PDB file of C-alpha atoms in Angstrom:
ATOM      1  CA  MET A   1      -0.001   0.006  -0.006  1.00 73.00           C
ATOM      2  CA  LEU A   2       1.353   3.399  -1.014  1.00 79.00           C
ATOM      3  CA  PRO A   3       1.761   6.065   1.663  1.00 86.00           C
ATOM      4  CA  LYS A   4      -0.503   9.026   1.203  1.00 94.00           C
ATOM      5  CA  TYR A   5       2.391  11.545   1.061  1.00 96.00           C
ATOM      6  CA  THR A   6       6.020  11.045   0.035  1.00 97.00           C
ATOM      7  CA  ILE A   7       8.632  13.793   0.011  1.00 98.00           C
ATOM      8  CA  GLU A   8      11.917  13.335  -1.819  1.00 97.00           C
ATOM      9  CA  TYR A   9      14.565  15.743  -0.540  1.00 97.00           C
ATOM     10  CA  SER A  10      18.320  16.033  -0.550  1.00 96.00           C
ATOM     11  CA  ALA A  11      21.079  17.219   1.706  1.00 89.00           C
ATOM     12  CA  GLN A  12      24.276  18.776   0.445  1.00 84.00           C
ATOM     13  CA  PHE A  13      27.499  17.581   2.103  1.00 81.00           C
ATOM     14  CA  GLY A  14      30.414  19.355   0.532  1.00 81.00           C
ATOM     15  CA  ARG A  15      30.262  18.541  -3.167  1.00 85.00           C
ATOM     16  CA  GLN A  16      28.047  15.509  -2.694  1.00 87.00           C
ATOM     17  CA  SER A  17      24.264  15.442  -2.505  1.00 86.00           C
ATOM     18  CA  GLN A  18      22.415  12.586  -0.867  1.00 90.00           C
ATOM     19  CA  SER A  19      18.700  11.919  -1.581  1.00 94.00           C
ATOM     20  CA  TYR A  20      16.252  10.844   1.088  1.00 96.00           C
ATOM     21  CA  HIS A  21      12.535  10.013   1.288  1.00 96.00           C
ATOM     22  CA  TYR A  22       9.960  10.774   3.938  1.00 97.00           C
ATOM     23  CA  SER A  23       6.527   9.141   3.921  1.00 96.00           C
ATOM     24  CA  SER A  24       3.380   9.778   5.957  1.00 96.00           C
ATOM     25  CA  ASP A  25      -0.342   9.247   5.758  1.00 95.00           C
ATOM     26  CA  ASP A  26      -0.959  12.315   7.922  1.00 95.00           C
ATOM     27  CA  PRO A  27      -1.141  15.648   5.994  1.00 93.00           C
ATOM     28  CA  VAL A  28      -0.302  17.711   9.118  1.00 93.00           C
ATOM     29  CA  ALA A  29       2.806  15.584   9.768  1.00 95.00           C
ATOM     30  CA  CYS A  30       3.770  16.168   6.121  1.00 96.00           C
ATOM     31  CA  GLU A  31       3.451  19.918   6.506  1.00 95.00           C
ATOM     32  CA  GLU A  32       5.449  19.829   9.752  1.00 96.00           C
ATOM     33  CA  PHE A  33       8.190  17.843   8.054  1.00 98.00           C
ATOM     34  CA  LEU A  34       8.252  20.311   5.151  1.00 97.00           C
ATOM     35  CA  ALA A  35       8.636  23.154   7.684  1.00 97.00           C
ATOM     36  CA  GLU A  36      11.650  21.323   9.187  1.00 97.00           C
ATOM     37  CA  LEU A  37      13.183  20.960   5.712  1.00 97.00           C
ATOM     38  CA  LEU A  38      12.657  24.658   5.003  1.00 97.00           C
ATOM     39  CA  GLU A  39      14.161  25.619   8.356  1.00 96.00           C
ATOM     40  CA  ARG A  40      17.297  23.555   7.689  1.00 95.00           C
ATOM     41  CA  GLY A  41      17.646  24.556   4.053  1.00 93.00           C
ATOM     42  CA  PHE A  42      17.306  21.067   2.576  1.00 95.00           C
ATOM     43  CA  ARG A  43      16.402  20.856  -1.133  1.00 95.00           C
ATOM     44  CA  ILE A  44      12.825  19.660  -1.691  1.00 97.00           C
ATOM     45  CA  LYS A  45      12.817  17.681  -4.935  1.00 96.00           C
ATOM     46  CA  ILE A  46       9.389  16.070  -5.298  1.00 97.00           C
ATOM     47  CA  ILE A  47       6.209  15.808  -3.272  1.00 97.00           C
ATOM     48  CA  ARG A  48       3.948  12.896  -4.165  1.00 97.00           C
ATOM     49  CA  HIS A  49       0.388  12.162  -3.135  1.00 95.00           C
ATOM     50  CA  GLU A  50      -0.633   8.519  -3.370  1.00 93.00           C
ATOM     51  CA  GLY A  51       2.292   7.825  -5.699  1.00 92.00           C
ATOM     52  CA  LEU A  52       1.640  10.698  -8.142  1.00 95.00           C
ATOM     53  CA  GLU A  53       3.690  13.851  -8.239  1.00 96.00           C
ATOM     54  CA  LEU A  54       1.673  16.829  -7.003  1.00 96.00           C
ATOM     55  CA  SER A  55       0.899  19.574  -9.510  1.00 96.00           C
ATOM     56  CA  ARG A  56       2.839  22.759  -9.014  1.00 96.00           C
ATOM     57  CA  PRO A  57      -0.119  24.667  -7.453  1.00 97.00           C
ATOM     58  CA  ASN A  58      -0.799  21.881  -4.958  1.00 96.00           C
ATOM     59  CA  CYS A  59       2.922  21.499  -4.160  1.00 96.00           C
ATOM     60  CA  ASP A  60       3.223  25.275  -3.722  1.00 96.00           C
ATOM     61  CA  LYS A  61       0.196  25.302  -1.402  1.00 95.00           C
ATOM     62  CA  LEU A  62       1.831  22.670   0.907  1.00 95.00           C
ATOM     63  CA  ILE A  63       5.125  24.542   0.913  1.00 96.00           C
ATOM     64  CA  LYS A  64       3.377  27.881   1.559  1.00 95.00           C
ATOM     65  CA  THR A  65       1.571  26.326   4.577  1.00 94.00           C
ATOM     66  CA  ALA A  66       4.864  24.925   5.876  1.00 95.00           C
ATOM     67  CA  GLY A  67       6.522  28.319   5.396  1.00 95.00           C
ATOM     68  CA  GLY A  68       3.725  29.995   7.379  1.00 94.00           C
ATOM     69  CA  MET A  69       4.180  27.409  10.170  1.00 94.00           C
ATOM     70  CA  LEU A  70       7.903  28.163  10.272  1.00 95.00           C
ATOM     71  CA  ALA A  71       7.300  31.916  10.273  1.00 95.00           C
ATOM     72  CA  ALA A  72       4.807  31.612  13.100  1.00 95.00           C
ATOM     73  CA  LYS A  73       7.274  29.534  15.124  1.00 94.00           C
ATOM     74  CA  CYS A  74      10.063  32.080  14.621  1.00 95.00           C
ATOM     75  CA  ILE A  75       7.819  35.024  15.516  1.00 95.00           C
ATOM     76  CA  CYS A  76       6.591  33.330  18.708  1.00 95.00           C
ATOM     77  CA  GLN A  77      10.110  32.526  19.787  1.00 95.00           C
ATOM     78  CA  SER A  78      11.555  35.943  18.926  1.00 96.00           C
ATOM     79  CA  LEU A  79       8.754  37.998  20.479  1.00 96.00           C
ATOM     80  CA  GLY A  80       7.962  35.626  23.348  1.00 96.00           C
ATOM     81  CA  ILE A  81       4.295  35.518  22.467  1.00 95.00           C
ATOM     82  CA  SER A  82       1.707  32.704  22.305  1.00 94.00           C
ATOM     83  CA  THR A  83       0.556  31.130  19.063  1.00 92.00           C
ATOM     84  CA  GLU A  84      -2.836  32.723  19.581  1.00 92.00           C
ATOM     85  CA  GLU A  85      -1.317  36.209  19.838  1.00 94.00           C
ATOM     86  CA  GLU A  86       0.919  35.539  16.832  1.00 94.00           C
ATOM     87  CA  HIS A  87      -2.130  34.477  14.786  1.00 93.00           C
ATOM     88  CA  HIS A  88      -4.132  37.519  15.885  1.00 94.00           C
ATOM     89  CA  ARG A  89      -1.303  39.978  15.217  1.00 94.00           C
ATOM     90  CA  PHE A  90       0.388  38.430  12.185  1.00 94.00           C
ATOM     91  CA  GLY A  91      -2.026  35.848  10.792  1.00 91.00           C
ATOM     92  CA  PHE A  92       0.387  33.040  10.075  1.00 84.00           C
ATOM     93  CA  THR A  93      -0.582  29.397  10.463  1.00 65.00           C
ATOM     94  CA  ALA A  94       0.212  28.275  13.988  1.00 55.00           C
TER      95      ALA A  94
END
């Protein structure tokens, strides 16, 4: 059985690049993992849903959500505010 979401990403070590795969059936876990990849600067190669590569708009939507989650996390940490206050003041996804 195919996992619902699969992310292929790579990490650069010197001149070498190593590819990895992450799989999950949970869309929220997938978004959280994408946020971690963005935070660490890993290259996101392909996002698949049920074995098929996502269209660019759907892929962009997932990455935008993950970016909002990362921005919210950074704002909360930097300003020392709750996720509720961050959402009220800045409107990012908590």
